[in-house]
Tab-separated table of C-alpha atoms in Angstrom:
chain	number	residue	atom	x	y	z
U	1	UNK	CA	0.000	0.000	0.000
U	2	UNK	CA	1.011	3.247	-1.119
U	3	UNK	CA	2.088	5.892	2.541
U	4	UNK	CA	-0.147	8.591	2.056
U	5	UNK	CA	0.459	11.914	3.955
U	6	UNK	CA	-1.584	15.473	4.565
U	7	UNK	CA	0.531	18.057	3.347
U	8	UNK	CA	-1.474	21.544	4.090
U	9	UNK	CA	-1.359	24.772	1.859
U	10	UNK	CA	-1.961	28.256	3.470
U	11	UNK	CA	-5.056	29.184	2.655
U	12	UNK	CA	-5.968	25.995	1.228
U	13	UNK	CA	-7.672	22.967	2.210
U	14	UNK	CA	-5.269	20.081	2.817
U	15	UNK	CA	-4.265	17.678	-0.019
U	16	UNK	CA	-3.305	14.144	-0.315
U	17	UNK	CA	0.340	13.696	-1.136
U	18	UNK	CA	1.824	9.957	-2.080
U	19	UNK	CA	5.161	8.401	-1.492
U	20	UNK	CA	7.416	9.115	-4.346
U	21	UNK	CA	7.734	5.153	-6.158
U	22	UNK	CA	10.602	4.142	-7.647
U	23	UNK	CA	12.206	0.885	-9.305
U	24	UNK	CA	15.055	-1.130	-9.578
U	25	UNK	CA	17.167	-4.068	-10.830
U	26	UNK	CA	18.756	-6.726	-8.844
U	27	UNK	CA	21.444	-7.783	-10.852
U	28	UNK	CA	22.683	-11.572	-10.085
U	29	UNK	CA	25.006	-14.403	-11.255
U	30	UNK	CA	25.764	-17.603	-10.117
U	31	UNK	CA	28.799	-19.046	-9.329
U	32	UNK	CA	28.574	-22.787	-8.340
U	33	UNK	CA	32.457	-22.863	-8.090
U	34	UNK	CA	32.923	-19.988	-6.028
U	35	UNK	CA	34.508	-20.771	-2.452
U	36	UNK	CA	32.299	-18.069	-0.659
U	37	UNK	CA	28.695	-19.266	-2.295
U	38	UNK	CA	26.891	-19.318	-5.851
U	39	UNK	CA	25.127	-16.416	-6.084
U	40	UNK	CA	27.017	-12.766	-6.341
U	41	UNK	CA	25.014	-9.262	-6.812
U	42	UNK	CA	26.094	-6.451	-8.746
U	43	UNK	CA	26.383	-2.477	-6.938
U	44	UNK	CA	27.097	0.450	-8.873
U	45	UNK	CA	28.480	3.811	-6.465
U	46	UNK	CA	25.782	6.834	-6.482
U	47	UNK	CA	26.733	9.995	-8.622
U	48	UNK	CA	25.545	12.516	-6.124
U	49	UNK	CA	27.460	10.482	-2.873
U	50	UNK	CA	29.586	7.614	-4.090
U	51	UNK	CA	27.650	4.968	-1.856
U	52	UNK	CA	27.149	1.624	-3.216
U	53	UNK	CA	23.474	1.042	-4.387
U	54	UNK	CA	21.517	-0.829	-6.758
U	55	UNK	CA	20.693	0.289	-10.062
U	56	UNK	CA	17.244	1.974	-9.375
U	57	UNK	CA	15.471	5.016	-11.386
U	58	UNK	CA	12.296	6.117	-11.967
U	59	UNK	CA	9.288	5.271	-14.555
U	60	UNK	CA	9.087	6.739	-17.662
U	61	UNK	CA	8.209	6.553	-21.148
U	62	UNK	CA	5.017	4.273	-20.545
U	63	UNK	CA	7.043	1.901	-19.739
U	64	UNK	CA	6.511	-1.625	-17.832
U	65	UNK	CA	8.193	-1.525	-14.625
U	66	UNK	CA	10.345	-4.392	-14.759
U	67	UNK	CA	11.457	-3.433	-18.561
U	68	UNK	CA	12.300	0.397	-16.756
U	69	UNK	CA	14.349	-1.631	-14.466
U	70	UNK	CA	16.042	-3.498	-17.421
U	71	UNK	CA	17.183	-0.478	-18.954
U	72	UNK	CA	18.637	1.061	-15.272
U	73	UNK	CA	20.456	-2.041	-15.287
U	74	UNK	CA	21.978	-1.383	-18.559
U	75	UNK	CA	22.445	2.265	-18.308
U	76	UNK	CA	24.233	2.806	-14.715
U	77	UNK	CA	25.890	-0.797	-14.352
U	78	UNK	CA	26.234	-1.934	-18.137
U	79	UNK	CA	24.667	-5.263	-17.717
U	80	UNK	CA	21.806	-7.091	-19.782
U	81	UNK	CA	19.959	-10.348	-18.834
U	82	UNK	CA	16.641	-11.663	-17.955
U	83	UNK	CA	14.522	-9.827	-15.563
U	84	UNK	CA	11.122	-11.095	-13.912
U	85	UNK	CA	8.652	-8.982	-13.938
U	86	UNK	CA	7.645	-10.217	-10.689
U	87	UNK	CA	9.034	-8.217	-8.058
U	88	UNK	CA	11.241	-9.494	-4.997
U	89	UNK	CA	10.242	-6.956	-2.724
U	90	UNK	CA	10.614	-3.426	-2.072
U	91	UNK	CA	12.349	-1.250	0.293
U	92	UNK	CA	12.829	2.524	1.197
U	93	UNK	CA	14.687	5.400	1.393
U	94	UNK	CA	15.001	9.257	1.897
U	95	UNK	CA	16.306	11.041	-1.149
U	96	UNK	CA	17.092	14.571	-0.939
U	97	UNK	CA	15.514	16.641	-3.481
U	98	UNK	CA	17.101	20.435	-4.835
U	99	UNK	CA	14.992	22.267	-2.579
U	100	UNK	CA	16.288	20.885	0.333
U	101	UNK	CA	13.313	18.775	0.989
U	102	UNK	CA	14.311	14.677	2.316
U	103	UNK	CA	11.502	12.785	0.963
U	104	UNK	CA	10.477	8.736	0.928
U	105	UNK	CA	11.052	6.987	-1.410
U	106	UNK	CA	9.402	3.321	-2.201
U	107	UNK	CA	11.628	1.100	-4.545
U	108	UNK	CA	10.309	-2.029	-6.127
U	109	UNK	CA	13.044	-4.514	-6.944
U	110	UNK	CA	12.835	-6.797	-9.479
U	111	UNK	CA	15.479	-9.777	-10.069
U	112	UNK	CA	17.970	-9.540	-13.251
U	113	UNK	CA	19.980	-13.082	-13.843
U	114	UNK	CA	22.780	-11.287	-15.753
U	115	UNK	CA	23.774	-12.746	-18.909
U	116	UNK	CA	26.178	-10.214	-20.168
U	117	UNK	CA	28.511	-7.478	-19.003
U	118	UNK	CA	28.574	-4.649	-21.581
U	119	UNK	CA	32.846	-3.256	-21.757
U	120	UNK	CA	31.287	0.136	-22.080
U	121	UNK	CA	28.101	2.029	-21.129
U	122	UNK	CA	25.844	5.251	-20.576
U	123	UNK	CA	26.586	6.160	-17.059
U	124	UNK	CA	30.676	4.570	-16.845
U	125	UNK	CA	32.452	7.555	-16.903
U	126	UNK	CA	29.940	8.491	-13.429
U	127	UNK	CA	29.975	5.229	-11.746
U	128	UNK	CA	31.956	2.256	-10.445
U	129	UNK	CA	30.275	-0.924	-10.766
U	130	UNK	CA	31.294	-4.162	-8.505
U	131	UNK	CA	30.412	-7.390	-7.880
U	132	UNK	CA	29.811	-8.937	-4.619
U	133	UNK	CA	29.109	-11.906	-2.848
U	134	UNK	CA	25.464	-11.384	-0.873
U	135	UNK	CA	26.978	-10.841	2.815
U	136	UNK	CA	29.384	-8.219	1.773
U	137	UNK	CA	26.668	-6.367	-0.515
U	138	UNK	CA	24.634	-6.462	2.719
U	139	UNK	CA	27.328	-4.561	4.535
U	140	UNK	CA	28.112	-1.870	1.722
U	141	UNK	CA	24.732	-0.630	1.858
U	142	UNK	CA	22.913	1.630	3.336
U	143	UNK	CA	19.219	1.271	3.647
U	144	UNK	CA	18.620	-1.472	6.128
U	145	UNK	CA	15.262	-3.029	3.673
U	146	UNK	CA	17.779	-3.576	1.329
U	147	UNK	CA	20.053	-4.692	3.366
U	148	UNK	CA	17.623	-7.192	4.507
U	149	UNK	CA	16.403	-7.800	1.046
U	150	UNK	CA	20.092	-8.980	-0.059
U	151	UNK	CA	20.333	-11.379	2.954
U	152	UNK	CA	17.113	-12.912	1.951
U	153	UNK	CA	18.221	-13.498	-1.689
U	154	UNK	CA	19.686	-16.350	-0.681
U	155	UNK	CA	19.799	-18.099	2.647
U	156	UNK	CA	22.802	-19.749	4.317
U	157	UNK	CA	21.431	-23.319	3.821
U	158	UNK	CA	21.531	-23.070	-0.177
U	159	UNK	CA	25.482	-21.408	0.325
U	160	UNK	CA	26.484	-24.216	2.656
U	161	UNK	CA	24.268	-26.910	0.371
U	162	UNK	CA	26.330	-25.358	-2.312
U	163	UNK	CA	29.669	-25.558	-0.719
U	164	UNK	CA	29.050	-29.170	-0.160
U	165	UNK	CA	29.768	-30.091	-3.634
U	166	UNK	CA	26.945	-31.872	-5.208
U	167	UNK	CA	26.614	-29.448	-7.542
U	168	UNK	CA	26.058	-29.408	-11.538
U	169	UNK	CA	28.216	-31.119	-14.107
U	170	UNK	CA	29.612	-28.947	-16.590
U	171	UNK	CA	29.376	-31.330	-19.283
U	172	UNK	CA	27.119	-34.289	-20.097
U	173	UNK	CA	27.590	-37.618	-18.699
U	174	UNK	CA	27.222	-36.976	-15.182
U	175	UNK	CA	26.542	-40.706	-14.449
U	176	UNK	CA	30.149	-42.204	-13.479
U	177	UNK	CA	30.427	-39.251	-10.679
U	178	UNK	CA	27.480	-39.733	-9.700
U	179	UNK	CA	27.964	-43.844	-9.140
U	180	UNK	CA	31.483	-43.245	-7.201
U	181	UNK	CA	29.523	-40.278	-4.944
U	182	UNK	CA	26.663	-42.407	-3.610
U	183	UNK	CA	28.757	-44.978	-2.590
U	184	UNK	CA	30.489	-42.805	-0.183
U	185	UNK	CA	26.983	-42.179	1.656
U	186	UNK	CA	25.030	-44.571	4.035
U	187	UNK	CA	22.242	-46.476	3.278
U	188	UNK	CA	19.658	-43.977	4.070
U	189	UNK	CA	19.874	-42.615	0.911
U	190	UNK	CA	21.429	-39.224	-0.390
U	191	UNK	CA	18.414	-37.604	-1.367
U	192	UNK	CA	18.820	-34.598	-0.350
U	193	UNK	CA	22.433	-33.886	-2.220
U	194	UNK	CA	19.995	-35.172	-5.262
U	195	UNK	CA	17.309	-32.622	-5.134
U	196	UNK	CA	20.035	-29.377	-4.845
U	197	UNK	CA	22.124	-30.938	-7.721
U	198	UNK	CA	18.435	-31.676	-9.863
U	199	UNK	CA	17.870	-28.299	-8.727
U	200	UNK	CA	20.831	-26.305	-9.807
U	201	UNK	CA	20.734	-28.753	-13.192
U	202	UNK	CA	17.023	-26.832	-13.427
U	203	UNK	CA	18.491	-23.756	-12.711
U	204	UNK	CA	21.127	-23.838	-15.571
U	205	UNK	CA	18.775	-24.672	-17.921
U	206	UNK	CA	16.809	-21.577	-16.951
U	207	UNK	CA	19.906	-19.390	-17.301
U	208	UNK	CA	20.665	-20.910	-20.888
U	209	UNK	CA	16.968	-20.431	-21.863
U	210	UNK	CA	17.827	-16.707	-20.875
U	211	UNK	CA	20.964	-16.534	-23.066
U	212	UNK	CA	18.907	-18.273	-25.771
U	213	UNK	CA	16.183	-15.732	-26.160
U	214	UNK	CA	18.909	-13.038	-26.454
U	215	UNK	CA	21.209	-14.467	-28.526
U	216	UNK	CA	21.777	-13.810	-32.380
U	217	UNK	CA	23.830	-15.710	-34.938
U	218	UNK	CA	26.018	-19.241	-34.090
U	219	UNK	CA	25.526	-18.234	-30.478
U	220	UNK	CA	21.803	-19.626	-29.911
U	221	UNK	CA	22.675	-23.120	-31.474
U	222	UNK	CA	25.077	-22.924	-28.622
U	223	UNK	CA	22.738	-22.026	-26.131
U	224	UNK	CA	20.195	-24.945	-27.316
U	225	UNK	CA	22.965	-27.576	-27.148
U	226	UNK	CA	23.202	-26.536	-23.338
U	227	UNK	CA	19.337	-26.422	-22.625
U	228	UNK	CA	19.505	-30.235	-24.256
U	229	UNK	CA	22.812	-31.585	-22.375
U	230	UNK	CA	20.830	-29.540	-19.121
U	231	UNK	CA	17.827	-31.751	-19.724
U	232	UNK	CA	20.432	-35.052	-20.178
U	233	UNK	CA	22.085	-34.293	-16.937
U	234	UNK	CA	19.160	-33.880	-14.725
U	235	UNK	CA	17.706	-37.356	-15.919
U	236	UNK	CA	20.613	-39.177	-15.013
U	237	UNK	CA	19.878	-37.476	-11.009
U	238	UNK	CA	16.475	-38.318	-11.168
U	239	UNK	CA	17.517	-42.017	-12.537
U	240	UNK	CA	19.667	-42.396	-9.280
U	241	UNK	CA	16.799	-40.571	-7.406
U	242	UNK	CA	14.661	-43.438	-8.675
U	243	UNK	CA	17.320	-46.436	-7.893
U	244	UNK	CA	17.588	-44.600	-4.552
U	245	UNK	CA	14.005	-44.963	-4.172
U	246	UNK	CA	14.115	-48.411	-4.380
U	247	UNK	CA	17.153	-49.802	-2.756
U	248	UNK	CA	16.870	-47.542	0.305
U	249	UNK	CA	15.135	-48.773	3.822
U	250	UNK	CA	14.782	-45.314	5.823
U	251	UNK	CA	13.906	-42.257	3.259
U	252	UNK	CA	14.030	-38.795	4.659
U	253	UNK	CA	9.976	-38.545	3.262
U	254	UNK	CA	7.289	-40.625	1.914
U	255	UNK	CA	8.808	-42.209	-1.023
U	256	UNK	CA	5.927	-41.081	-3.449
U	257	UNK	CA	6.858	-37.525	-1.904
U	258	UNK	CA	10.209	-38.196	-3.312
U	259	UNK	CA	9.363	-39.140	-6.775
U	260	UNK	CA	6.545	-36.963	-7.072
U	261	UNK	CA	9.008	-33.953	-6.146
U	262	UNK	CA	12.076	-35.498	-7.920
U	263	UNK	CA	9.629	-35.696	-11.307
U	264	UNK	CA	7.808	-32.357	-10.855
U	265	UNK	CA	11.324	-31.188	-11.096
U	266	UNK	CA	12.396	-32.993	-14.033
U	267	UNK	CA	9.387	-31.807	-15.522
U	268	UNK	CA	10.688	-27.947	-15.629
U	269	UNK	CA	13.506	-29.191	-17.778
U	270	UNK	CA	11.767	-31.595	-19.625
U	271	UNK	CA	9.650	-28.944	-21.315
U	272	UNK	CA	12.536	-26.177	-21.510
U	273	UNK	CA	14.322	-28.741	-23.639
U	274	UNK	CA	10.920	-29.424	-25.543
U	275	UNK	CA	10.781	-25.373	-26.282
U	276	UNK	CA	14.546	-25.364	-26.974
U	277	UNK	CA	13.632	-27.914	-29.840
U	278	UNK	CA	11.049	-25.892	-30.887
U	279	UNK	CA	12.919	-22.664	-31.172
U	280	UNK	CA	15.448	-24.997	-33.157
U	281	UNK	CA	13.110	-26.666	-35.692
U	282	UNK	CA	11.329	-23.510	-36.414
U	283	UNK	CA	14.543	-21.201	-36.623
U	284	UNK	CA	13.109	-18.670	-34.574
U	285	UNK	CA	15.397	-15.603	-34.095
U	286	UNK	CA	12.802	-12.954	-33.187
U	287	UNK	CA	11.144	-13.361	-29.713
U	288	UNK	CA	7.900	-11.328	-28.551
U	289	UNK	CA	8.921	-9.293	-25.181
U	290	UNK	CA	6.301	-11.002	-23.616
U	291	UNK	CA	8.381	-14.466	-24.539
U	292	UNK	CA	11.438	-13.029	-22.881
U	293	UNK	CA	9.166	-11.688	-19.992
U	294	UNK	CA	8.054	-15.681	-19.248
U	295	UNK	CA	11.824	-17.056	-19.564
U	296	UNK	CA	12.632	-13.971	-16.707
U	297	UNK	CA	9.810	-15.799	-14.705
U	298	UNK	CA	11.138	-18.947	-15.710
U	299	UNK	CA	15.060	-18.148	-14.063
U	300	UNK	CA	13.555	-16.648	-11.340
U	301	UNK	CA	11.503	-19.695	-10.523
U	302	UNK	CA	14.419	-21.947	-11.200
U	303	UNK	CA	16.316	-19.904	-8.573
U	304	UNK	CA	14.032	-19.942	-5.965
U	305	UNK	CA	13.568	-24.113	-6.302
U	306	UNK	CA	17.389	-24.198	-5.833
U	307	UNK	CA	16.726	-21.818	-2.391
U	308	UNK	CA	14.150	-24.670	-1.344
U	309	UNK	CA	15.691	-27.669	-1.710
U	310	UNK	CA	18.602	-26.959	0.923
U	311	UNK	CA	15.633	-25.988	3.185
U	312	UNK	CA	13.831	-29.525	2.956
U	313	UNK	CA	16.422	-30.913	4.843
U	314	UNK	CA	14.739	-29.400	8.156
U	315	UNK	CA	11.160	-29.063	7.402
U	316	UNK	CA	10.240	-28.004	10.685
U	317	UNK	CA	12.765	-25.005	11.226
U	318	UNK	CA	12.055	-24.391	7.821
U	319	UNK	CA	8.607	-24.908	6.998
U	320	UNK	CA	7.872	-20.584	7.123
U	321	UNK	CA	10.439	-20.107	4.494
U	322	UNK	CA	9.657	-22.836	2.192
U	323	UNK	CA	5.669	-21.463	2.774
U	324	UNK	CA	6.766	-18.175	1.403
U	325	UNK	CA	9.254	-19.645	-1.506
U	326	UNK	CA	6.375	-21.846	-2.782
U	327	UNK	CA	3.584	-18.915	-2.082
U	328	UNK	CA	5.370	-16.846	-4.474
U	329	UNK	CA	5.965	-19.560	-7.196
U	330	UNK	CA	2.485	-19.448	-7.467
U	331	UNK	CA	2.020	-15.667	-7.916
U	332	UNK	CA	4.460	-15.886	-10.340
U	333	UNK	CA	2.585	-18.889	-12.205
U	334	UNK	CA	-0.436	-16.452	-12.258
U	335	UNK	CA	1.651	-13.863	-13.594
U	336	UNK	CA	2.903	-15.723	-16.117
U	337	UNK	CA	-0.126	-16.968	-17.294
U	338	UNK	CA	-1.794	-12.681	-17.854
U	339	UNK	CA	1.523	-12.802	-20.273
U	340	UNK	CA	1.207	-15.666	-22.224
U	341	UNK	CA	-2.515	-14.331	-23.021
U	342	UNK	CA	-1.315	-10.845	-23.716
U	343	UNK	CA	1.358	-12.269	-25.721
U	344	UNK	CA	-1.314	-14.436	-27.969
U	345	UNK	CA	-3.416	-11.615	-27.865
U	346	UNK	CA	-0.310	-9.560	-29.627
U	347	UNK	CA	0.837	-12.582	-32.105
U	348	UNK	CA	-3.069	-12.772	-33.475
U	349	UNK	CA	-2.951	-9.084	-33.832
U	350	UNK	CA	-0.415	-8.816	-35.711
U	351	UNK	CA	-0.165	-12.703	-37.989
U	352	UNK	CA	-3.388	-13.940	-37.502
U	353	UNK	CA	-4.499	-12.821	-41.051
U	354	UNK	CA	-1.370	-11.635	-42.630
U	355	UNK	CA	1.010	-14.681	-41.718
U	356	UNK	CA	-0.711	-17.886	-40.448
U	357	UNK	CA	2.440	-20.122	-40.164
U	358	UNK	CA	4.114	-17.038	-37.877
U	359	UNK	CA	1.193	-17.131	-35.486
U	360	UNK	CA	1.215	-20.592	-35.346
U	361	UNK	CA	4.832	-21.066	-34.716
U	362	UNK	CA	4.700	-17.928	-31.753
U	363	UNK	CA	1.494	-19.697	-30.554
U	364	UNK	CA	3.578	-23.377	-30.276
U	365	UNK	CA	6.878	-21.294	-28.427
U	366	UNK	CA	4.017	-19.497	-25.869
U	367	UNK	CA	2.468	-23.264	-25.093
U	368	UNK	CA	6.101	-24.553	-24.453
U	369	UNK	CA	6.741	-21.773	-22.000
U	370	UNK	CA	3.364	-21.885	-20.421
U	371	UNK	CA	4.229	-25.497	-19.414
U	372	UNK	CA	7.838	-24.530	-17.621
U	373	UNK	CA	6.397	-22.519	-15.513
U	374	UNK	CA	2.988	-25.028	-15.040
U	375	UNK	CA	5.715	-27.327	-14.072
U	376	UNK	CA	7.405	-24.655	-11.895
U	377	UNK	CA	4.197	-24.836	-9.946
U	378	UNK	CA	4.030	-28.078	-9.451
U	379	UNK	CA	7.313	-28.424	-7.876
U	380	UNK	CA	5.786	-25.654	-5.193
U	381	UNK	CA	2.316	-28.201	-4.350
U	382	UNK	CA	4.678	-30.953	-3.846
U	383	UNK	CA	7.028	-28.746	-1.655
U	384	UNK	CA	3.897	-27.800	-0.091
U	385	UNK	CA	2.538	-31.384	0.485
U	386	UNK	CA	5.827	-32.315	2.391
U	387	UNK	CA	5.996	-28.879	4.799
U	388	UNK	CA	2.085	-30.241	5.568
U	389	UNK	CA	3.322	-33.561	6.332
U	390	UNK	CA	6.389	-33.098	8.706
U	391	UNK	CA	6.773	-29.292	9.246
């Protein structure tokens, strides 16, 4: 809800005033091999002060507020990528306006999974730009919500899961490491290493789905080659989920808990790799920005499944978090689904009647990415069923 305040006139009655609103990116990249956790933000310094901030501006132009967040991104810190256009939260601030006046300021943040660092942009010559990891961006800034909105990016469970090494191949084949690891673990089953690396596999598919919608030229056969060995990789963990399964006396969970949540899972990938093909058999180059709006949901979803699965480890101590992880996969499911019909609603506009095949072919890349993120929300009823069971 917007703060409201009276501010009176003399000689006037007194008016309603509103909080000044604002928006801005949160530029992210992963780093599964990095000592200190996978996920680093980017800060650019402030022109007027030098303090480090996010890359945050106001709305203009008629433009969506995610896509004015997009272009902040690009102009102060130089980066490009996919950005939800569901928020992550919001915090505030006092900015000081040139009459001396300190006014609030509400700032709604949207995530940006960075796909490319530009060498040289708009604001470079007026700003330093800097990557850090999420416990030292805490500390360089000021404004404690964002401070506490950077902590809650990602919690110390997914760093430590992270640190533990089960992490994602970086090439096919991930079946002999995955043979020698298990044996090292008891008998009970190491399920839980399973679901972050099935996880993280999800979430790199994501990320090349990103670089794939943005890509021109040589580069996007690349980028479908990755979405495809992705989708390889993560059935080989749900295979040894499935052996697991069977072979295993004492399971953390029900064991149709564990398949159910081990397929929903697989599921996300399994139709990312089905759109990849699409996008590849129909040479499709141009994408709609509401197409590029649902693969920002899509990474964004894929990151916050990779937060959960750490989590399921303790359902009890957990079970509040994991409510509010899955609670927003579902907004976001609901989101996505107003922009895949605004996005058919555009494609009919403008093919229906002068190119049939073009419609059809959008229409068959809007099903594709309708289902990831249908998938996406199974993954958060099956999370769900397990806090209800042992939270």
């Amino acid at each position: 809800m917007r703060a409201r305040c009276q501010r009176p006139t003399p000689g006037d009655a007194p008016r309603e005033c509103r909080t000044i609103r604002q928006i801005a990116a949160f530029p992210y990249r992963t780093e599964a091999t990095s000592p200190d956790g996978v996920i680093r933000v980017l800060l650019v310094t402030s022109r007027a002060s030098g303090r480090w901030v996010i890359p945050k501006g106001n709305i203009g132009g008629g433009a969506r507020p995610h896509e004015a967040a997009a272009q902040e991104a690009e102009e102060e810190a130089g980066v490009l990528g996919a950005i939800c256009p569901t928020p992550l939260g919001s915090f505030r601030y006092r900015k000081k306006r040139g009459s001396g006046a300190s006014l609030m300021v509400d700032v709604d943040v949207f995530p940006l999974a960075v796909t490319q660092e530009l060498q040289s942009w708009k604001e470079q010559p007026e700003r330093q730009r800097r990557w850090f990891t999420l416990s030292e961006a805490a500390a360089a800034v000021d404004e404690p919500d964002l401070r506490d909105l950077i902590r809650s990016f990602s919690p110390a469970e997914f760093r430590a899961a992270a640190r533990r090494g089960a992490g994602i191949p970086e090439k096919s084949k991930v079946a002999p490491m995955f043979a020698w690891f298990q044996r090292l673990l008891p008998r009970t089953g190491n399920f839980f290493e399973m679901f972050e690396a099935h996880a993280r596999t999800v979430t790199a598919g994501a990320e090349a789905m990103a670089r794939l919608m943005a890509a021109d030229g040589t580069a996007r056969a690349e980028h479908i080659t990755e979405v495809i060995e992705r989708e390889h990789d993560a059935d080989e963990i749900t295979r040894d989920v499935l052996q697991t399964v069977r072979k295993t006396f004492l399971t953390p969970f029900d064991r149709g808990a564990i398949t159910s949540l081990v397929g929903a899972m697989d599921d996300t990938i399994d139709e990312m790799q089905a759109a990849a093909a699409a996008i590849d058999l129909y040479q499709v180059s141009d994408f709609a920005p509401e197409m590029r709006d649902m693969t920002a949901i899509i990474v964004d979803a894929a990151r916050l499944t990779a937060e959960a699965m750490p989590l399921l480890r303790n359902v009890a101590q957990n079970g509040a978090r994991l409510h509010e992880l899955t609670e927003r996969l579902v907004r976001m499911e609901g989101q996505a689904d107003d922009i895949h019909a605004a996005g058919l609603r555009r494609t009919l506009a403008d093919h229906g009647s002068s190119d049939t095949l073009r419609f059809v072919v959008e229409r068959e890349i809007y099903k594709h990415l309708e289902r990831i993120v249908d998938a996406f929300e199974d993954v958060a009823n099956e999370i769900d069923g397990i806090v209800i069971d042992h939270a």
